[in-house]
Each structure stands twice: as C-alpha cells, then as structure tokens.
C-alpha cells in the first residue's frame, strides 16, 4: 500500500528489529512487494510499554548489548523515547554511536537543547515540549497548569516565544550540527482535531489501511485527547499556527527536515503531512524536495535514489495531477516504478478494493 501511494523508500522509526530484518529479506528476495526500508529497532522506553517492539536496558552492559543486537540485525537507528532520563538518553546516544547506529529521539522532559548537547542525530515530532525551552515566566505558567493529560501538546505552543534566546539558540544549534527533524505535524493536527473524527480519514479512504492498523489508530485517537472539552479543542486549533511557525523557522534556518506520518508508510496521511508543511509556508517545490532528494539523503540512500539521474535506481512516481498546484495531489497516483518495475495504482490496491467490496 505504501508503494501504491508513491512511497518507494521509508525510514521505520522503531519496531521489532527481528521483524524488520525479516521484512528486508523478503523484499530483497522478491517475496514481498514493498518499499526499501531503513530501520530503527526496538524503542528504548521503560515499562509499562513492552513486547518485542520495546526494550529497556538498565546497566551499561545491557545498553551495549541492546545496541549491538540491533546493529547486528541490520538496524540503522536506535530510537530513544519520552520517559528516559537525561542520564539514560546520554547512555543511549553513546551506545548507538559505539555500534555504528544513529540515535533518534522523541523527547518530552529532556529538552531538545540537551539532546543536541549530548550528540543526538535526529529528532522526531513537532513536540519540543520541555519546560526548559520556555522563558522563565512562561515556564512557571506551563508547570502550574501541567497535569497527566495530553493538553501539554497545545499549552506549550501557546506559551513559546520563537524569538526568545532559548528557542532561537536551539534552532541555530540544530542547523549548525545538521540534526534532522521529522516533524510529523499530522500528529499535532490529528490530536487537535480529535473531535472531528470523520474528517481525519474520510470513510472512502479507510479501505487503504489494514483493519488492525485502522482499529489501533482509532483507539489511539480516542485516547490521545481523552477528557478534552470543546474549549481545549478550540485552544489547540488556535495554537496550530505556532506549530507551523516552528516548521517554517527550521526550514529557513537550514535545519534538515524529513517527512513522515508516525504510522505505516504511504496512504493518504502522507499526503496530509505534505499539505501541512505547505500550509506552514514552505514552497511546494521545497516540500517535494524534502520528500524525495533530501529525504533519501537523510536516511542514507542518497547515492541510490531520490533523484532522476543516470546510475540511480528507477524509483519514479507518475501522478494524475500537478502537485505544484496542491501538494496533497501526491496521493493521486497513476503509476509507480519501483526498482525498475512498473505498477499501476489499481494493481497495488486490488486486495484492498476487493476486501472493501466484501
């Protein structure tokens, strides 16, 4: 389905490393049809999260063993998650680098600025929501209203001043150190519009999402804004321009941006992510460049794909309409050439259409 929507290469930001390795083998052998993938393995996060997609090393030896296990299975990144302490984040970055992995993080209490100082390689989500990045008065207000809900997602943006010294210094540091940021603004947008569930994924597009994935996504959406009132949604949507401002400032500063959905590769949510970047003020050509050439370079495939030049893999997407007149049109795929093999949209989505008719 990712190929059907024109996605020929992906970065998987975290899951069971053994399953990732099996995927790579089956795609390489021609048993499965799907995009080339580079992976982060098990996400490093304390309980209660668990299972094969998560790990939580405690000792220095365990950190080293987990990084080695993932590297030996062919992973490229080590994913560090929200509940880690600053000390654990530092250990994770060091362990990743010792084994040739890049360290990627989704952070909350540990600030992006501290992660930069510790040597992080990539950051994910438009959620740099650490109190430390707010100015003193704003920080006090933010902490005074903090609770165990997802309201922090918009409250932080209500209070951040992108011209303040801390925020400005962060953006400069990200640009100077060439730290990639995958904003996945579709996460903010989805939670901020959680009361408009029918508009998040139109019914006629649901057939393109695996039923188990769709069910999990709907469950997450319901929980993500649990307890929110109409006033919360109104405030959140009013804060969305501050999220867009972050994207625009990062791009203008030269921070390497990437495009993703925090979900399975492709489907209409990928097009929505491109639309949100355009709505943030990035020119259409820049959004398309991030989605192709720059994206391939950032995930380590820039010498193979991402541009139309002799010697590169034939990964080409033919669209029904011009995306320069609306980048959301990238989902209107006519034909995909993946590694030199051509596939029509109807061919790649035949199973989904058949299931929908049943």
Tab-separated table of C-alpha atoms in Angstrom:
chain	number	residue	atom	x	y	z
A	1	UNK	CA	0.000	0.000	0.000
A	2	UNK	CA	2.941	2.317	0.608
A	3	UNK	CA	4.062	1.759	-2.981
A	4	UNK	CA	0.535	2.414	-4.206
A	5	UNK	CA	0.767	5.921	-2.795
A	6	UNK	CA	4.191	6.528	-4.291
A	7	UNK	CA	6.409	5.736	-1.305
A	8	UNK	CA	9.391	3.739	-2.589
A	9	UNK	CA	11.733	4.219	0.407
A	10	UNK	CA	10.930	4.585	4.093
A	11	UNK	CA	12.577	5.123	7.426
A	12	UNK	CA	10.913	2.985	10.052
A	13	UNK	CA	11.336	4.875	13.316
A	14	UNK	CA	11.068	1.933	15.658
A	15	UNK	CA	9.686	-1.605	15.914
A	16	UNK	CA	10.692	-5.235	16.483
A	17	UNK	CA	14.182	-5.496	14.940
A	18	UNK	CA	13.788	-9.169	14.069
A	19	UNK	CA	10.557	-8.441	12.203
A	20	UNK	CA	12.317	-5.577	10.411
A	21	UNK	CA	15.120	-7.913	9.348
A	22	UNK	CA	12.575	-10.453	8.018
A	23	UNK	CA	10.871	-7.699	6.028
A	24	UNK	CA	14.174	-6.709	4.432
A	25	UNK	CA	14.981	-10.306	3.491
A	26	UNK	CA	11.577	-10.961	1.919
A	27	UNK	CA	11.553	-7.722	-0.067
A	28	UNK	CA	15.111	-8.355	-1.275
A	29	UNK	CA	14.136	-11.891	-2.316
A	30	UNK	CA	11.106	-10.641	-4.251
A	31	UNK	CA	8.658	-12.480	-1.982
A	32	UNK	CA	7.045	-9.226	-0.851
A	33	UNK	CA	6.374	-6.073	-2.819
A	34	UNK	CA	7.203	-3.000	-0.774
A	35	UNK	CA	9.473	-0.007	-0.372
A	36	UNK	CA	13.120	-0.250	0.543
A	37	UNK	CA	13.349	0.373	4.291
A	38	UNK	CA	15.946	1.516	6.761
A	39	UNK	CA	15.031	0.865	10.351
A	40	UNK	CA	15.232	1.792	13.968
A	41	UNK	CA	14.767	-1.309	16.065
A	42	UNK	CA	13.120	-1.808	19.447
A	43	UNK	CA	12.189	1.529	21.023
A	44	UNK	CA	14.087	2.239	24.242
A	45	UNK	CA	11.441	3.042	26.849
A	46	UNK	CA	10.664	1.966	30.442
A	47	UNK	CA	7.591	-0.150	31.303
A	48	UNK	CA	4.648	-0.368	31.038
A	49	UNK	CA	5.467	-0.366	27.326
A	50	UNK	CA	6.825	-3.782	26.444
A	51	UNK	CA	6.903	-6.621	23.932
A	52	UNK	CA	9.248	-7.165	21.026
A	53	UNK	CA	8.953	-3.551	19.837
A	54	UNK	CA	10.366	-2.142	23.089
A	55	UNK	CA	13.471	-2.617	25.220
A	56	UNK	CA	14.725	-1.051	28.421
A	57	UNK	CA	18.394	-1.661	29.226
A	58	UNK	CA	19.412	-0.700	32.752
A	59	UNK	CA	23.118	-1.410	33.146
A	60	UNK	CA	25.942	-0.212	30.913
A	61	UNK	CA	26.409	-3.790	29.737
A	62	UNK	CA	22.718	-4.061	28.819
A	63	UNK	CA	22.844	-0.788	26.879
A	64	UNK	CA	25.820	-2.072	24.932
A	65	UNK	CA	24.220	-5.467	24.293
A	66	UNK	CA	20.959	-3.961	23.030
A	67	UNK	CA	22.713	-1.578	20.647
A	68	UNK	CA	24.868	-4.444	19.357
A	69	UNK	CA	21.825	-6.714	18.907
A	70	UNK	CA	20.046	-4.116	16.825
A	71	UNK	CA	23.131	-3.301	14.763
A	72	UNK	CA	23.771	-6.990	14.091
A	73	UNK	CA	20.200	-7.324	12.779
A	74	UNK	CA	20.824	-4.537	10.272
A	75	UNK	CA	19.169	-1.629	12.064
A	76	UNK	CA	20.447	1.871	11.277
A	77	UNK	CA	18.993	3.907	14.176
A	78	UNK	CA	18.460	3.468	17.898
A	79	UNK	CA	15.144	5.022	18.945
A	80	UNK	CA	15.126	6.738	22.364
A	81	UNK	CA	11.752	7.585	23.841
A	82	UNK	CA	9.894	10.072	26.025
A	83	UNK	CA	10.281	8.630	29.538
A	84	UNK	CA	14.063	8.299	29.547
A	85	UNK	CA	16.050	10.444	31.949
A	86	UNK	CA	18.850	12.689	30.727
A	87	UNK	CA	21.383	10.153	32.012
A	88	UNK	CA	19.649	7.346	30.110
A	89	UNK	CA	19.446	9.462	26.971
A	90	UNK	CA	23.198	10.067	27.174
A	91	UNK	CA	23.859	6.346	27.593
A	92	UNK	CA	21.634	5.528	24.635
A	93	UNK	CA	23.340	8.012	22.325
A	94	UNK	CA	26.775	6.743	23.341
A	95	UNK	CA	25.783	3.075	22.917
A	96	UNK	CA	24.287	3.795	19.482
A	97	UNK	CA	27.423	5.527	18.288
A	98	UNK	CA	29.696	2.770	19.595
A	99	UNK	CA	27.889	0.315	17.320
A	100	UNK	CA	27.570	2.482	14.229
A	101	UNK	CA	23.938	3.425	14.787
A	102	UNK	CA	22.424	6.884	14.601
A	103	UNK	CA	20.414	7.986	17.621
A	104	UNK	CA	16.886	9.290	17.083
A	105	UNK	CA	14.686	10.567	19.890
A	106	UNK	CA	11.129	11.524	20.718
A	107	UNK	CA	11.530	13.614	23.854
A	108	UNK	CA	9.431	15.451	26.398
A	109	UNK	CA	11.006	16.217	29.781
A	110	UNK	CA	14.561	16.162	28.435
A	111	UNK	CA	14.823	19.183	26.171
A	112	UNK	CA	15.858	19.157	22.545
A	113	UNK	CA	18.664	21.532	23.539
A	114	UNK	CA	20.119	18.999	25.996
A	115	UNK	CA	19.764	16.230	23.403
A	116	UNK	CA	21.732	18.345	20.930
A	117	UNK	CA	24.470	18.858	23.501
A	118	UNK	CA	24.571	15.102	24.165
A	119	UNK	CA	25.051	14.291	20.464
A	120	UNK	CA	21.601	13.260	19.188
A	121	UNK	CA	21.478	12.705	15.414
A	122	UNK	CA	17.761	13.146	14.680
A	123	UNK	CA	14.643	14.352	16.497
A	124	UNK	CA	11.062	13.448	15.803
A	125	UNK	CA	7.622	15.078	16.226
A	126	UNK	CA	6.727	18.760	16.417
A	127	UNK	CA	6.705	18.401	20.196
A	128	UNK	CA	9.803	20.081	21.679
A	129	UNK	CA	7.653	20.455	24.788
A	130	UNK	CA	10.254	20.581	27.558
A	131	UNK	CA	9.666	23.352	30.119
A	132	UNK	CA	13.365	24.241	29.815
A	133	UNK	CA	12.784	25.744	26.352
A	134	UNK	CA	10.281	28.270	27.686
A	135	UNK	CA	11.218	31.637	29.138
A	136	UNK	CA	11.025	31.838	32.975
A	137	UNK	CA	7.553	33.396	33.281
A	138	UNK	CA	6.111	31.136	30.589
A	139	UNK	CA	7.818	28.115	32.178
A	140	UNK	CA	6.187	28.863	35.526
A	141	UNK	CA	2.758	29.172	33.915
A	142	UNK	CA	3.277	25.953	31.956
A	143	UNK	CA	4.320	23.989	35.027
A	144	UNK	CA	1.475	25.432	37.085
A	145	UNK	CA	-1.102	24.011	34.683
A	146	UNK	CA	0.655	20.718	33.950
A	147	UNK	CA	-1.305	17.522	34.505
A	148	UNK	CA	-1.286	13.918	33.344
A	149	UNK	CA	-3.160	14.659	30.117
A	150	UNK	CA	-2.197	15.407	26.530
A	151	UNK	CA	-3.141	19.067	26.950
A	152	UNK	CA	0.595	19.824	27.122
A	153	UNK	CA	0.603	19.402	23.333
A	154	UNK	CA	-1.080	22.754	22.810
A	155	UNK	CA	-0.362	24.511	26.127
A	156	UNK	CA	3.370	24.570	25.411
A	157	UNK	CA	2.845	26.140	21.994
A	158	UNK	CA	0.566	28.786	23.494
A	159	UNK	CA	3.497	29.940	25.642
A	160	UNK	CA	6.599	29.510	23.470
A	161	UNK	CA	8.317	32.582	22.049
A	162	UNK	CA	10.337	31.588	18.984
A	163	UNK	CA	12.310	34.851	19.187
A	164	UNK	CA	13.384	34.261	22.785
A	165	UNK	CA	17.048	33.365	23.397
A	166	UNK	CA	16.467	29.707	24.287
A	167	UNK	CA	14.292	28.851	21.283
A	168	UNK	CA	16.480	30.843	18.879
A	169	UNK	CA	19.638	29.159	20.163
A	170	UNK	CA	18.057	25.736	19.726
A	171	UNK	CA	17.178	26.347	16.084
A	172	UNK	CA	20.691	27.653	15.371
A	173	UNK	CA	22.230	24.590	17.016
A	174	UNK	CA	20.051	22.199	15.018
A	175	UNK	CA	21.119	23.916	11.800
A	176	UNK	CA	24.824	24.105	12.695
A	177	UNK	CA	25.029	20.447	13.720
A	178	UNK	CA	22.836	19.250	10.828
A	179	UNK	CA	20.442	17.422	13.134
A	180	UNK	CA	17.461	16.096	11.213
A	181	UNK	CA	13.941	16.850	12.409
A	182	UNK	CA	10.949	14.776	11.348
A	183	UNK	CA	8.069	16.983	12.485
A	184	UNK	CA	5.132	14.618	11.774
A	185	UNK	CA	2.799	17.573	12.166
A	186	UNK	CA	-0.031	15.211	11.315
A	187	UNK	CA	0.203	14.059	14.968
A	188	UNK	CA	-0.467	17.554	16.320
A	189	UNK	CA	-3.134	18.155	13.687
A	190	UNK	CA	-4.824	14.824	14.417
A	191	UNK	CA	-4.970	15.323	18.175
A	192	UNK	CA	-6.016	18.967	17.869
A	193	UNK	CA	-8.920	17.848	15.661
A	194	UNK	CA	-9.828	14.758	17.641
A	195	UNK	CA	-13.432	15.955	17.920
A	196	UNK	CA	-13.730	15.884	14.117
A	197	UNK	CA	-13.006	12.177	13.655
A	198	UNK	CA	-14.809	11.835	10.331
A	199	UNK	CA	-12.501	14.426	8.766
A	200	UNK	CA	-9.232	12.806	9.888
A	201	UNK	CA	-9.518	9.886	7.481
A	202	UNK	CA	-12.530	10.037	5.143
A	203	UNK	CA	-14.561	6.848	5.029
A	204	UNK	CA	-13.806	6.226	1.354
A	205	UNK	CA	-10.075	6.045	2.181
A	206	UNK	CA	-10.315	3.632	5.116
A	207	UNK	CA	-10.068	0.626	2.791
A	208	UNK	CA	-6.438	1.532	2.094
A	209	UNK	CA	-5.482	0.962	5.748
A	210	UNK	CA	-5.080	-2.525	7.188
A	211	UNK	CA	-8.056	-3.224	9.509
A	212	UNK	CA	-5.823	-3.902	12.518
A	213	UNK	CA	-3.881	-0.705	11.906
A	214	UNK	CA	-7.086	1.281	11.451
A	215	UNK	CA	-8.540	-0.092	14.678
A	216	UNK	CA	-5.359	0.738	16.588
A	217	UNK	CA	-5.285	4.243	15.093
A	218	UNK	CA	-8.893	4.908	16.061
A	219	UNK	CA	-8.199	3.660	19.584
A	220	UNK	CA	-5.159	5.916	19.853
A	221	UNK	CA	-7.109	8.906	18.516
A	222	UNK	CA	-9.805	8.395	21.128
A	223	UNK	CA	-7.258	8.188	23.942
A	224	UNK	CA	-4.980	10.950	22.682
A	225	UNK	CA	-7.401	13.708	23.635
A	226	UNK	CA	-9.325	11.899	26.375
A	227	UNK	CA	-11.098	14.332	28.660
A	228	UNK	CA	-10.708	17.302	26.344
A	229	UNK	CA	-13.523	19.842	26.311
A	230	UNK	CA	-14.692	21.980	23.368
A	231	UNK	CA	-12.556	24.774	24.838
A	232	UNK	CA	-9.479	22.515	24.701
A	233	UNK	CA	-10.015	21.802	21.006
A	234	UNK	CA	-10.585	25.476	20.298
A	235	UNK	CA	-7.360	26.437	22.090
A	236	UNK	CA	-5.433	23.641	20.385
A	237	UNK	CA	-6.529	24.676	16.903
A	238	UNK	CA	-5.648	28.278	17.753
A	239	UNK	CA	-2.130	27.067	18.680
A	240	UNK	CA	-1.563	25.228	15.385
A	241	UNK	CA	-0.053	28.323	13.690
A	242	UNK	CA	2.718	28.200	16.336
A	243	UNK	CA	3.443	24.622	15.224
A	244	UNK	CA	3.570	25.837	11.629
A	245	UNK	CA	5.920	28.630	12.684
A	246	UNK	CA	8.314	26.044	14.091
A	247	UNK	CA	8.357	24.223	10.735
A	248	UNK	CA	8.903	27.447	8.813
A	249	UNK	CA	11.712	28.656	11.067
A	250	UNK	CA	13.506	25.317	10.955
A	251	UNK	CA	13.368	25.298	7.168
A	252	UNK	CA	14.514	28.905	6.867
A	253	UNK	CA	17.422	28.232	9.228
A	254	UNK	CA	18.600	25.284	7.127
A	255	UNK	CA	17.688	22.509	9.569
A	256	UNK	CA	17.392	19.204	7.625
A	257	UNK	CA	13.692	18.354	7.589
A	258	UNK	CA	12.133	14.967	6.899
A	259	UNK	CA	8.554	13.915	6.176
A	260	UNK	CA	6.725	11.106	7.932
A	261	UNK	CA	3.397	10.132	9.434
A	262	UNK	CA	4.196	8.254	12.669
A	263	UNK	CA	2.414	5.318	11.071
A	264	UNK	CA	2.659	2.817	8.248
A	265	UNK	CA	4.293	4.154	5.103
A	266	UNK	CA	2.111	5.809	2.499
A	267	UNK	CA	-1.686	6.071	2.385
A	268	UNK	CA	-3.417	9.467	2.412
A	269	UNK	CA	-1.865	10.528	5.736
A	270	UNK	CA	1.462	11.025	3.970
A	271	UNK	CA	-0.170	13.465	1.577
A	272	UNK	CA	-1.678	15.269	4.557
A	273	UNK	CA	1.773	15.682	6.094
A	274	UNK	CA	2.985	17.338	2.897
A	275	UNK	CA	-0.078	19.591	2.898
A	276	UNK	CA	0.639	20.688	6.469
A	277	UNK	CA	4.202	21.660	5.525
A	278	UNK	CA	2.843	23.702	2.636
A	279	UNK	CA	0.281	25.297	4.939
A	280	UNK	CA	3.166	26.197	7.249
A	281	UNK	CA	4.595	28.298	4.424
A	282	UNK	CA	7.128	26.034	2.736
A	283	UNK	CA	7.002	26.413	-1.081
A	284	UNK	CA	5.617	23.367	-2.932
A	285	UNK	CA	8.937	22.619	-4.636
A	286	UNK	CA	10.681	22.667	-1.256
A	287	UNK	CA	8.147	20.226	0.214
A	288	UNK	CA	8.585	17.899	-2.769
A	289	UNK	CA	12.386	18.170	-2.495
A	290	UNK	CA	12.241	17.182	1.188
A	291	UNK	CA	10.014	14.241	0.250
A	292	UNK	CA	12.388	12.975	-2.440
A	293	UNK	CA	16.020	14.053	-2.796
A	294	UNK	CA	16.603	15.370	0.708
A	295	UNK	CA	14.695	12.513	2.320
A	296	UNK	CA	16.760	9.901	0.512
A	297	UNK	CA	19.963	11.655	1.534
A	298	UNK	CA	18.922	11.869	5.163
A	299	UNK	CA	18.103	8.175	5.510
A	300	UNK	CA	21.351	7.149	3.861
A	301	UNK	CA	20.026	6.231	0.409
A	302	UNK	CA	21.036	9.402	-1.392
A	303	UNK	CA	23.642	7.638	-3.511
A	304	UNK	CA	20.989	5.208	-4.838
A	305	UNK	CA	17.685	7.024	-5.153
A	306	UNK	CA	15.908	10.323	-4.660
A	307	UNK	CA	16.752	11.955	-7.997
A	308	UNK	CA	16.347	11.319	-11.723
A	309	UNK	CA	19.920	10.806	-12.897
A	310	UNK	CA	21.885	8.120	-14.754
A	311	UNK	CA	23.080	5.406	-12.402
A	312	UNK	CA	20.270	5.875	-9.879
A	313	UNK	CA	17.530	3.340	-9.171
A	314	UNK	CA	14.394	3.788	-11.238
A	315	UNK	CA	12.081	4.902	-8.409
A	316	UNK	CA	9.593	7.199	-10.125
A	317	UNK	CA	6.010	8.196	-9.332
A	318	UNK	CA	3.603	9.413	-12.024
A	319	UNK	CA	0.698	11.496	-10.703
A	320	UNK	CA	-2.686	12.251	-12.224
A	321	UNK	CA	-2.466	15.955	-11.367
A	322	UNK	CA	0.218	18.578	-10.831
A	323	UNK	CA	1.381	18.674	-7.166
A	324	UNK	CA	2.709	22.212	-7.630
A	325	UNK	CA	-0.941	23.251	-7.692
A	326	UNK	CA	-1.537	21.481	-4.380
A	327	UNK	CA	0.973	19.108	-2.796
A	328	UNK	CA	-1.830	16.905	-1.468
A	329	UNK	CA	-2.149	15.653	-5.030
A	330	UNK	CA	0.821	13.373	-4.412
A	331	UNK	CA	-1.760	10.792	-3.291
A	332	UNK	CA	-3.352	10.785	-6.768
A	333	UNK	CA	-1.010	8.156	-8.156
A	334	UNK	CA	-1.303	6.716	-11.660
A	335	UNK	CA	1.865	4.620	-11.900
A	336	UNK	CA	4.788	3.724	-9.634
A	337	UNK	CA	8.141	2.478	-10.917
A	338	UNK	CA	9.984	0.788	-8.067
A	339	UNK	CA	13.475	-0.569	-8.732
A	340	UNK	CA	12.668	-0.524	-12.435
A	341	UNK	CA	9.353	-2.412	-12.155
A	342	UNK	CA	6.169	-0.564	-13.097
A	343	UNK	CA	2.930	-0.962	-11.108
A	344	UNK	CA	-0.395	0.770	-11.605
A	345	UNK	CA	-2.291	2.127	-8.606
A	346	UNK	CA	-5.225	-0.191	-9.295
A	347	UNK	CA	-2.916	-3.218	-9.290
A	348	UNK	CA	-1.327	-2.331	-5.964
A	349	UNK	CA	-4.660	-1.589	-4.278
A	350	UNK	CA	-6.614	-4.528	-5.738
A	351	UNK	CA	-6.565	-6.501	-2.497
A	352	UNK	CA	-7.853	-3.526	-0.502
A	353	UNK	CA	-10.610	-2.835	-3.028
A	354	UNK	CA	-11.645	-6.487	-3.027
A	355	UNK	CA	-11.801	-6.541	0.783
A	356	UNK	CA	-13.864	-3.323	0.803
A	357	UNK	CA	-16.418	-4.844	-1.593
A	358	UNK	CA	-16.790	-7.824	0.711
